[in-house]
Tab-separated table of C-alpha atoms in Angstrom:
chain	number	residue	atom	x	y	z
A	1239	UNK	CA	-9.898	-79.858	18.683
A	1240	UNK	CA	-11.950	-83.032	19.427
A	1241	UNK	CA	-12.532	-84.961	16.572
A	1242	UNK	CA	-16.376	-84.947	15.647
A	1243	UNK	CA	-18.596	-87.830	15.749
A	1244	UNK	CA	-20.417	-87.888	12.411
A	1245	UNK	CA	-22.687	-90.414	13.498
A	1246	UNK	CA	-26.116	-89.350	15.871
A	1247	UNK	CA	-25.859	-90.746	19.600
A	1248	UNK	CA	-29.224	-92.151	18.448
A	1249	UNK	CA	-30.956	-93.082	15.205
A	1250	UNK	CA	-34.172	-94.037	17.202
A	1251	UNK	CA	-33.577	-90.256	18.962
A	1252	UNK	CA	-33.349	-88.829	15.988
A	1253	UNK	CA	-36.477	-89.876	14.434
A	1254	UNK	CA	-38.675	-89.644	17.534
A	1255	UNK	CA	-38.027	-85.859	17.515
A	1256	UNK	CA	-38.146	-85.031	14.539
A	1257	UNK	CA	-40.992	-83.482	11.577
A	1258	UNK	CA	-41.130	-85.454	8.859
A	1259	UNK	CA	-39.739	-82.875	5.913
A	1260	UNK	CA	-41.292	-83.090	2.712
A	1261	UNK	CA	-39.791	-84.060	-0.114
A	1262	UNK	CA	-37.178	-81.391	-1.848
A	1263	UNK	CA	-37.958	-79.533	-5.027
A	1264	UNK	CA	-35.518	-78.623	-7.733
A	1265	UNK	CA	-35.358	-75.400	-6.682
A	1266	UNK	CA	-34.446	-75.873	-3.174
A	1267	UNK	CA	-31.676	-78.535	-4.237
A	1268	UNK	CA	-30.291	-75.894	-6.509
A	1269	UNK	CA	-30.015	-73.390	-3.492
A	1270	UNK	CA	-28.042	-75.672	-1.357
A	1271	UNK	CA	-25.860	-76.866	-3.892
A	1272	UNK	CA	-25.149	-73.237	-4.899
A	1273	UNK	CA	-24.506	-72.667	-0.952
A	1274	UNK	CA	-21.590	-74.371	-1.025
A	1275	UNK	CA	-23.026	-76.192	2.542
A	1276	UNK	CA	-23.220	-79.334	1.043
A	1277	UNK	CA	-19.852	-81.575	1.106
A	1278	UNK	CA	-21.058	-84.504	-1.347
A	1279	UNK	CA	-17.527	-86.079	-0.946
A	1280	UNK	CA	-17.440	-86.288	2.851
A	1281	UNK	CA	-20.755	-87.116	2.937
A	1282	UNK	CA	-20.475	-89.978	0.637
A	1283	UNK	CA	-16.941	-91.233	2.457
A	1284	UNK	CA	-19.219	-90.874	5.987
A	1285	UNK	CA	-22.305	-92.560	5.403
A	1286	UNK	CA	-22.780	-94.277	1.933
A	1287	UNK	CA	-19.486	-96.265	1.486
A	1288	UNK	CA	-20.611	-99.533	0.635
A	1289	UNK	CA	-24.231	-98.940	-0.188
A	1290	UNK	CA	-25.421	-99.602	-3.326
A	1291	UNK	CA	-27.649	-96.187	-4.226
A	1292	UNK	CA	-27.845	-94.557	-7.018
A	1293	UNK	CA	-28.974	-91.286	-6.176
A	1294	UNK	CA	-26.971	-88.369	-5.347
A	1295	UNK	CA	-25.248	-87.873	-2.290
A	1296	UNK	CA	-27.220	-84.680	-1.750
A	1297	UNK	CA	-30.857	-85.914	-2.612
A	1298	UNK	CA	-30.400	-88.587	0.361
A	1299	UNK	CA	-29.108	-86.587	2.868
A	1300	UNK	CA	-32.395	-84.632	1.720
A	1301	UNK	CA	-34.969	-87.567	1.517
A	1302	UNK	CA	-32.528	-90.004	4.286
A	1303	UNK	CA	-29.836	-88.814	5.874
A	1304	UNK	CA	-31.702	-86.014	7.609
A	1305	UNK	CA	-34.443	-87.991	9.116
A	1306	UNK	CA	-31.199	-90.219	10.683
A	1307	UNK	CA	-29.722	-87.698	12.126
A	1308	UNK	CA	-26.692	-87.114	9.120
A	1309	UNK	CA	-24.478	-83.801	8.733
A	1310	UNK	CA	-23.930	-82.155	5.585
A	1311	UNK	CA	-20.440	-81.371	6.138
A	1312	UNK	CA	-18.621	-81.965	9.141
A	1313	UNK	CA	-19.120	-78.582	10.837
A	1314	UNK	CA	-23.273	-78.356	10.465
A	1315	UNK	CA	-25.120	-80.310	13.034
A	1316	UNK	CA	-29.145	-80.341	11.382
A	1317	UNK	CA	-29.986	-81.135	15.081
A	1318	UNK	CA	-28.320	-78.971	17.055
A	1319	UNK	CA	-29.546	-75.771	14.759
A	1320	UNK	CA	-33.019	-77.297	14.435
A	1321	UNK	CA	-32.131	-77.175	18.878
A	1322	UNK	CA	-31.201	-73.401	18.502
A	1323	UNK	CA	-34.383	-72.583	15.055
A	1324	UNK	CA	-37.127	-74.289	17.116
A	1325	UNK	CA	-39.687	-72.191	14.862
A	1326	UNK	CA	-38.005	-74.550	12.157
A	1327	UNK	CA	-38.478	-77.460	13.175
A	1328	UNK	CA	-42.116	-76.651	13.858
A	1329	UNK	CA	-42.998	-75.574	10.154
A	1330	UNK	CA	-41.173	-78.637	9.240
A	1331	UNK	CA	-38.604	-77.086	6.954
A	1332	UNK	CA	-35.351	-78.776	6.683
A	1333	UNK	CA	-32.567	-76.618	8.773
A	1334	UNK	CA	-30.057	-76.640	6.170
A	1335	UNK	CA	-32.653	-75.610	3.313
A	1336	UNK	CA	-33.551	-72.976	6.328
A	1337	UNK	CA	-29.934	-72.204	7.080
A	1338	UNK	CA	-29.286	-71.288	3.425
A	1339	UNK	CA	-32.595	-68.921	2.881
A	1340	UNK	CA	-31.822	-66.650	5.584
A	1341	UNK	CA	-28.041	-66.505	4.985
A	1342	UNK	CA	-28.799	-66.052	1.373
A	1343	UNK	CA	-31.348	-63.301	2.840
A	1344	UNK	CA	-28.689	-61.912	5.032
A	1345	UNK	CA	-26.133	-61.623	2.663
A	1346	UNK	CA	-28.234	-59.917	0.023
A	1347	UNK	CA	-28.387	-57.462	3.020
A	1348	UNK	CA	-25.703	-56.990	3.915
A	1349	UNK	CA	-23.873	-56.151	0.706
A	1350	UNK	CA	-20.125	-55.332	0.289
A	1351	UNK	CA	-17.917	-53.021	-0.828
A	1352	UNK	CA	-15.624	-53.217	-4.463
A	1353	UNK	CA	-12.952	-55.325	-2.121
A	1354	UNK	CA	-15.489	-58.236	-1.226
A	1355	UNK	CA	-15.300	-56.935	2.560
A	1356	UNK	CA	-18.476	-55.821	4.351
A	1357	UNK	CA	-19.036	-52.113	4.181
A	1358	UNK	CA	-19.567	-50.018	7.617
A	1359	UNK	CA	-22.831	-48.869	6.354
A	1360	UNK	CA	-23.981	-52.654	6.077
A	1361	UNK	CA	-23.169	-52.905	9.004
A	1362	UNK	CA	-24.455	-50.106	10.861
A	1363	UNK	CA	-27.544	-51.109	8.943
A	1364	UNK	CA	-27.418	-54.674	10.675
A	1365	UNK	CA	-27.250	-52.810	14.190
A	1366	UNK	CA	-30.029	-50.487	13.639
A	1367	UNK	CA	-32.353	-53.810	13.077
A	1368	UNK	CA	-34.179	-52.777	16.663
A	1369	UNK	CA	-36.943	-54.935	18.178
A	1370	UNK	CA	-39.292	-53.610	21.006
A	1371	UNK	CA	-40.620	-55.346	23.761
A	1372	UNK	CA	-43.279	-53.738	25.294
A	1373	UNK	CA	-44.129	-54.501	28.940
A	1374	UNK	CA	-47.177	-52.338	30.025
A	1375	UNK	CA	-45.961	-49.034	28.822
A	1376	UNK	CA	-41.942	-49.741	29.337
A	1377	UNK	CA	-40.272	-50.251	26.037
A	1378	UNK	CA	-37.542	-53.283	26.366
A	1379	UNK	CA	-35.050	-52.477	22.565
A	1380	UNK	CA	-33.625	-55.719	21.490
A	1381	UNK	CA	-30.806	-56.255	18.203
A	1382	UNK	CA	-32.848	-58.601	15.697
A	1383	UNK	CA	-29.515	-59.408	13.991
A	1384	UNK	CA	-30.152	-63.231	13.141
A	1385	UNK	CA	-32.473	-65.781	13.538
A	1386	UNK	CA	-31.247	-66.876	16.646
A	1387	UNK	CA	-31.839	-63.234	18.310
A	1388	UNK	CA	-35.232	-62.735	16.447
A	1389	UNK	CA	-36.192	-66.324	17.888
A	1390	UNK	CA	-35.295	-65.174	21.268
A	1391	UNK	CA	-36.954	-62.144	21.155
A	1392	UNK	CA	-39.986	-63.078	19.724
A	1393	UNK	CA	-40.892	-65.692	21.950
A	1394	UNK	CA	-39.402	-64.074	24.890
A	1395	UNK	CA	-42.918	-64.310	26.998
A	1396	UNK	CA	-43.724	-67.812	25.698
A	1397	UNK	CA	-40.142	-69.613	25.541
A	1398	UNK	CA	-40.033	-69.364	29.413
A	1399	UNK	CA	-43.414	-67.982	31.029
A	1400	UNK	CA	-41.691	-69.472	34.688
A	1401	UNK	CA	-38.915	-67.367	34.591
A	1402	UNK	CA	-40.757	-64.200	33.835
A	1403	UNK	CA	-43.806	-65.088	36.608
A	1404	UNK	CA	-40.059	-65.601	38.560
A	1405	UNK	CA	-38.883	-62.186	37.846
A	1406	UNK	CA	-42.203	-60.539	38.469
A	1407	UNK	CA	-41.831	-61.628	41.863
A	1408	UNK	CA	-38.664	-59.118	42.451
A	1409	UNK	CA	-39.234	-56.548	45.225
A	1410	UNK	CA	-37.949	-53.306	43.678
A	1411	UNK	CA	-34.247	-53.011	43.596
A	1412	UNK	CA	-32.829	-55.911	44.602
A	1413	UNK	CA	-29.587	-57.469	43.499
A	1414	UNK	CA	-29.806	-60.222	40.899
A	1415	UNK	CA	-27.501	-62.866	39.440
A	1416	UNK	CA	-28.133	-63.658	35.815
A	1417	UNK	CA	-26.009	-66.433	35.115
A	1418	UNK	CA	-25.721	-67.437	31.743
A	1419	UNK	CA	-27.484	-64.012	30.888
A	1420	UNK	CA	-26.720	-64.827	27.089
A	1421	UNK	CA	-27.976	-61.775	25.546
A	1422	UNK	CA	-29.675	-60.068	28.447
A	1423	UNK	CA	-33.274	-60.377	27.795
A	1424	UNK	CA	-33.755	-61.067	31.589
A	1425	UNK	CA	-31.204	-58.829	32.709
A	1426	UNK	CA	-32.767	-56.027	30.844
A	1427	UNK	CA	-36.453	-56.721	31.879
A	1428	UNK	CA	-35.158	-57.145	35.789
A	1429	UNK	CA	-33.519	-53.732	35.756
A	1430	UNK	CA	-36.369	-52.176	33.613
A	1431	UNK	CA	-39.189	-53.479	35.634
A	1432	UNK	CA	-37.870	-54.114	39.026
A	1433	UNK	CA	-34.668	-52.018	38.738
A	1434	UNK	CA	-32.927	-54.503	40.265
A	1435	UNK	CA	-28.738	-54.097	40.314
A	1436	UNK	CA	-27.737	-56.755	37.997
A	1437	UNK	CA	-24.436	-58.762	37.250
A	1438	UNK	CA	-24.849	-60.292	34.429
A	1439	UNK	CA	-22.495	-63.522	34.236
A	1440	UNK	CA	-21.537	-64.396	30.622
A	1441	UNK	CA	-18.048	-65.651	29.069
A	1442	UNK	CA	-19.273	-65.744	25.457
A	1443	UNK	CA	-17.090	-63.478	22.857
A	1444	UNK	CA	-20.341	-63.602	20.588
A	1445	UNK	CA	-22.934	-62.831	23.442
A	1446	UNK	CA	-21.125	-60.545	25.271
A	1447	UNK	CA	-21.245	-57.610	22.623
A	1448	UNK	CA	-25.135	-57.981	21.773
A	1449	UNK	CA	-25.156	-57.713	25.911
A	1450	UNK	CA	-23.032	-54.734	26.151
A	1451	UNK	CA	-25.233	-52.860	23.437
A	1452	UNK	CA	-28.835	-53.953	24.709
A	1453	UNK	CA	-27.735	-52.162	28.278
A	1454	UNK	CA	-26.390	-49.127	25.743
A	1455	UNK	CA	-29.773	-49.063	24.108
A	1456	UNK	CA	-32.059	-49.349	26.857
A	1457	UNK	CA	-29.984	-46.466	28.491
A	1458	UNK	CA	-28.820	-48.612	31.414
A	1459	UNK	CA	-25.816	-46.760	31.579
A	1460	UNK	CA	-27.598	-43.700	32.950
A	1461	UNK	CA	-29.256	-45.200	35.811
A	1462	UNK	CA	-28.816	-45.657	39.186
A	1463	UNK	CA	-28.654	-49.968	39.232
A	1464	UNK	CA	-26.652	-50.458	36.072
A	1465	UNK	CA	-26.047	-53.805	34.561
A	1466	UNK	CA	-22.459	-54.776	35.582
A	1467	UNK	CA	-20.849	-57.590	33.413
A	1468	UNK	CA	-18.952	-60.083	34.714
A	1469	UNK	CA	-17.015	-62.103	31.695
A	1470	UNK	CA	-16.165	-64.910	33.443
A	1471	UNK	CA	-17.355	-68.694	34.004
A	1472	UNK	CA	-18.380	-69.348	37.381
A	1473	UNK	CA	-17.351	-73.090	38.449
A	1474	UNK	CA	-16.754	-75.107	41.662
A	1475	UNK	CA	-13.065	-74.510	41.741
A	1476	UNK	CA	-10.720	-70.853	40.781
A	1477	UNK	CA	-9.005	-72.084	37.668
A	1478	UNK	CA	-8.171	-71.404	33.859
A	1479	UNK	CA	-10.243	-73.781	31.803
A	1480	UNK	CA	-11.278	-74.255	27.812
A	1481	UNK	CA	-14.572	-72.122	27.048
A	1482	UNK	CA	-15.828	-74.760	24.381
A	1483	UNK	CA	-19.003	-73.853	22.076
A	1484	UNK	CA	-20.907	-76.102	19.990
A	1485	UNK	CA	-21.380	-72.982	17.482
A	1486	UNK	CA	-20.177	-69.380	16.869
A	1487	UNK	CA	-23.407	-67.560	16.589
A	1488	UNK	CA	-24.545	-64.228	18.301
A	1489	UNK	CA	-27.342	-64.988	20.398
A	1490	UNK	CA	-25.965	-68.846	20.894
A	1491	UNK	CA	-26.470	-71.174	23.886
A	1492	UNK	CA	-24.767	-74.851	24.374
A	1493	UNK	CA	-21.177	-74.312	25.802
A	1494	UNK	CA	-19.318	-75.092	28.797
A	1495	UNK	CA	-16.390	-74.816	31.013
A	1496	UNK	CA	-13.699	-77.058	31.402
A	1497	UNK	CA	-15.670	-80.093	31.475
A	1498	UNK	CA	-16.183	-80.910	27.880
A	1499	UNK	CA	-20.132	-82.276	28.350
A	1500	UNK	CA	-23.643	-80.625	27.355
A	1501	UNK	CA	-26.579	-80.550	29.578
A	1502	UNK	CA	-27.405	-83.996	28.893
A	1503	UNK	CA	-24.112	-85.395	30.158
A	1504	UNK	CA	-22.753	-86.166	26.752
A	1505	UNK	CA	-20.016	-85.031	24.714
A	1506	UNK	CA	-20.096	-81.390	23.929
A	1507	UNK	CA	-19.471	-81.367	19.327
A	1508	UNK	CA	-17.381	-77.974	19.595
A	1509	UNK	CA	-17.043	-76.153	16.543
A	1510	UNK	CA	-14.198	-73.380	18.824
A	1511	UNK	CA	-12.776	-73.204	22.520
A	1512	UNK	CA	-11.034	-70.740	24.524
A	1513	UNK	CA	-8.680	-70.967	27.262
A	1514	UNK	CA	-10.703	-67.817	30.105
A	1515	UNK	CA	-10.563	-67.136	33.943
A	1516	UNK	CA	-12.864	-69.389	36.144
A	1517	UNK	CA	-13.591	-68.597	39.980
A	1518	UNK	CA	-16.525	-69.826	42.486
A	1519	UNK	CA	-19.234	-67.492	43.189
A	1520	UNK	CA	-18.143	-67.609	46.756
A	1521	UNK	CA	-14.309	-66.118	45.909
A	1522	UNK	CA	-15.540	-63.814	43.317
A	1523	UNK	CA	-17.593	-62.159	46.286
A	1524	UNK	CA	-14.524	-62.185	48.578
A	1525	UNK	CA	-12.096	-61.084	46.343
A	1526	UNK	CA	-14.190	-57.715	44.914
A	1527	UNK	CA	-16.730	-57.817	48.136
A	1528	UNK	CA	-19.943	-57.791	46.162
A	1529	UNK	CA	-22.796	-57.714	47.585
A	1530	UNK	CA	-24.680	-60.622	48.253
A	1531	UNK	CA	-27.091	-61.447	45.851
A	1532	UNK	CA	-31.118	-61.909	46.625
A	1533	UNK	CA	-31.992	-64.004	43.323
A	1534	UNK	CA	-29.993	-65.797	41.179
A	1535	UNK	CA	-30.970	-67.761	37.953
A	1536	UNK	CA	-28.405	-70.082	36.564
A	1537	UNK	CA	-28.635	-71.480	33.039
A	1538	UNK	CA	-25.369	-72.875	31.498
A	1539	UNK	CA	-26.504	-75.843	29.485
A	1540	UNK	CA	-24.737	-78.343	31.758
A	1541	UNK	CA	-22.217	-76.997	34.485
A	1542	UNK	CA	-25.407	-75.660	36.776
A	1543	UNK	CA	-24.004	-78.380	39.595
A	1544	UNK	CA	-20.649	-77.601	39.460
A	1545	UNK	CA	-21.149	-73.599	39.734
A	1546	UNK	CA	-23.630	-74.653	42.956
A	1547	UNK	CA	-21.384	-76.037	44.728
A	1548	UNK	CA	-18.856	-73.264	44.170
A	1549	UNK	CA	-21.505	-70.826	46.444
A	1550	UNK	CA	-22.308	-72.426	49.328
A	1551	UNK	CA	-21.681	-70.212	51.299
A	1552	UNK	CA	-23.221	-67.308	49.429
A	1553	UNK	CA	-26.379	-69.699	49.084
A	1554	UNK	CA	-26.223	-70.263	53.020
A	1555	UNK	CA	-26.812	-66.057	53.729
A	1556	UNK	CA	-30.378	-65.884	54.526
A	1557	UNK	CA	-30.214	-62.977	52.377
A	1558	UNK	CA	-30.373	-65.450	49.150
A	1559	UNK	CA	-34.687	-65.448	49.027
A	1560	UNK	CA	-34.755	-67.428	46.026
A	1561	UNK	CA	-32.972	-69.913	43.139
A	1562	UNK	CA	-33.928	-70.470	39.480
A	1563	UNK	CA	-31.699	-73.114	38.032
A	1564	UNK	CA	-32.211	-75.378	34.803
A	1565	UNK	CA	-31.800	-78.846	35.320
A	1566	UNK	CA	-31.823	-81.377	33.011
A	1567	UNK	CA	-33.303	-84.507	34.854
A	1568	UNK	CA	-31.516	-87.073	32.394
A	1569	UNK	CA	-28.415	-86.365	33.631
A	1570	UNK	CA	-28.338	-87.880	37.159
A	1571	UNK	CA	-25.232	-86.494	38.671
A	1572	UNK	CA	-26.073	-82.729	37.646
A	1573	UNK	CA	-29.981	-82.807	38.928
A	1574	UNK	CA	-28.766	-84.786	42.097
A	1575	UNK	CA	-25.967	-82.488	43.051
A	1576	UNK	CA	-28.442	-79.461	42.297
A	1577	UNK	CA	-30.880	-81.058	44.831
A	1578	UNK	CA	-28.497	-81.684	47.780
A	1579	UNK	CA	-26.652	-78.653	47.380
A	1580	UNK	CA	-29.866	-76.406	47.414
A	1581	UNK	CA	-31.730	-78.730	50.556
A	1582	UNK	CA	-28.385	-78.366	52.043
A	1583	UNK	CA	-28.302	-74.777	52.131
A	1584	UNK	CA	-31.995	-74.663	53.088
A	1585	UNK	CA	-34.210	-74.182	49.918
A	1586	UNK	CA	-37.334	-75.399	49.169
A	1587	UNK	CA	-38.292	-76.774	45.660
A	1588	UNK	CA	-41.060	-74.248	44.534
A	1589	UNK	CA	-41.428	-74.834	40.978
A	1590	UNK	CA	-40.023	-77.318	37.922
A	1591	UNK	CA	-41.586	-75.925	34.217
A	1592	UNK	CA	-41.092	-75.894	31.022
A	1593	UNK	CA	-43.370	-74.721	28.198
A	1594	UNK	CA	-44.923	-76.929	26.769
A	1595	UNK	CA	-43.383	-77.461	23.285
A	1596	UNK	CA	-40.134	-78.663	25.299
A	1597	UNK	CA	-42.514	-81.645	25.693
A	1598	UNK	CA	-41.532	-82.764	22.192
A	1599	UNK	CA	-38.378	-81.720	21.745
A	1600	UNK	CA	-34.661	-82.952	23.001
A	1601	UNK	CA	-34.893	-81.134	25.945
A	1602	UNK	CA	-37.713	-82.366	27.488
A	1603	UNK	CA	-36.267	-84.008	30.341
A	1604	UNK	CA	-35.137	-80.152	31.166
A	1605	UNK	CA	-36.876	-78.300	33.592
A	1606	UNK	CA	-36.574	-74.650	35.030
A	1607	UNK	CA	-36.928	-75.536	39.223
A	1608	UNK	CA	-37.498	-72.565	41.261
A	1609	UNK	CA	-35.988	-72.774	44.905
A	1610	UNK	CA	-37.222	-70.076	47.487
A	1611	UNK	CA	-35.735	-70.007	51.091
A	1612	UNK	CA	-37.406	-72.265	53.565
């Protein structure tokens, strides 16, 4: 494993993101030191060796530390899961303090049996936590089995309004590439409202079963243009490679494949890595002679360039009408490589959106651009 960095990239980053949280009350430092979250002894070895204050470790990282970007411990990044709780960081509630009232919340749910393990009923009763999405009269059923899934469904007509005007644009059944389909909200509206055949591309452990049951409980299975998922990475060369992720949550975004960076270009903080299969989009369709897609949406966090140029020559079939990729325009060699391989392969630029609380938030140099056939 990588040894983390306990120190932000940037202090001045840091604070020009982030809400100003107010100051903690008794109560709330009683529930994180009763979490067990906060590790006063690393945090004091990290960041206050040599200072001279008096206070407790755990009432600066509350009044201080936060604001500049410190960890609690050295496996919870406040940024990233502020990155992942966006309706946190908007009510201004500190993500640890957040962290421990839903878990607290979630375990109190869950419950346990006389062994300390997690009773089947618990968890059955997890499972049958069922959102609906309702598009005109079709019902879209999502799992609403953490924070991270409720955000996501929840905001899942505001988060990324381009990509669903993009979807709505679908002639009825045609084939469509989700890649990086995550938990398959846009797999599952595509086949719902366009049926479009689907191949949903997705190599996480932790998103791949909420993906498997979202096609089971929207009845997928019975149709005609079923969801197909493909667990693999899609890259620019046919290799094994470490799957590394920032975090181990259902419903979690920020990996990548064999290159160790984030969509910014910097060092990826794992928290877990995997050694999995890799292939180019343009062998994949050779060796199992799939059908060439017409849309494809790629949204990786970071690799987007790399798993371009691995389809060239699928991207060169004037079949391919249209491209949806995420680019994040701070990391030069990425959005450049996404330009000249889509120009290249004759695609306009159509589009580049985000909503508009990216705006304020680390990712807004990161844009969804929209590429339709010239």
């Amino acid at each position: 494993m990588m040894p983390i960095n306990n120190t932000p990239a940037s202090t001045d980053q840091a604070n020009e993101y982030w809400p100003v949280f107010p100051e903690p009350t008794d109560e709330e430092v009683l529930l994180v030191t009763q979490s067990g979250l906060f590790d006063e002894n690393w945090y004091r070895e990290n960041y206050l060796m040599g200072r001279t204050e008096v206070m407790p470790p755990l009432i600066h990282f509350m009044r201080y530390g936060l604001r500049k970007g410190y960890k609690p411990n050295p496996h919870f990044d406040p940024r990233q899961y502020l990155t992942e709780n966006p309706e946190a960081m908007r009510a201004g509630i500190n993500p640890l303090l957040h962290y421990c009232i839903f878990m607290s919340a979630f375990k109190r749910q869950l419950g346990s049996n006389q062994n300390g393990r997690i009773s089947e009923a618990a968890l059955d009763s997890i499972w049958s936590q069922i959102s609906t999405v309702m598009v005109g009269d079709i019902a879209l059923k999502f799992h609403r089995i953490n924070a991270v899934t409720a955000y996501r469904i929840d905001s899942f007509f505001e988060k990324e309004p381009e990509t669903i005007d993009w979807l709505n644009t679908f002639a009825d059944n045609a084939v469509f590439w989700d890649v990086g389909a995550n938990i398959g909200l846009y797999s599952i509206y595509a086949q719902k409202i366009h049926h479009a055949k689907v191949y949903a591309f997705e190599p996480s452990v932790f998103n791949l079963e909420l993906l498997a049951r979202h096609a089971a409980i929207n009845t997928l299975h019975q149709t005609d243009n079923k969801i197909s998922i493909v667990p693999v990475c899609l890259s620019d060369s046919t290799k094994f490679g470490e799957f590394e992720m920032s975090h181990m949550t259902h419903g979690g975004a920020c990996s990548t494949f064999a290159e160790g960076y984030d969509h910014h270009g910097n060092t990826l903080q794992k928290c877990f890595e995997y050694t999995m299969p890799g292939i180019t989009a343009d062998a994949l369709i050779e060796l199992y002679n799939l059908e060439i897609p017409d849309y494809i949406k790629i949204d990786v966090d970071g690799t987007e360039h790399l798993i371009l140029s691995g389809m060239k020559k699928t991207l060169a079939n004037s079949k391919v009408k249209s491209v949806l990729v995420e680019t994040s325009f701070d990391f030069n060699e990425h959005a450049s490589m996404i330009n000249d391989v889509l120009k290249n392969c004759g695609f306009t630029l159509a589009v580049r959106a985000h909503a508009d609380f990216y705006d304020a938030s680390p990712y807004r140099s990161t844009y969804n651009c929209i590429w339709n056939r010239q």
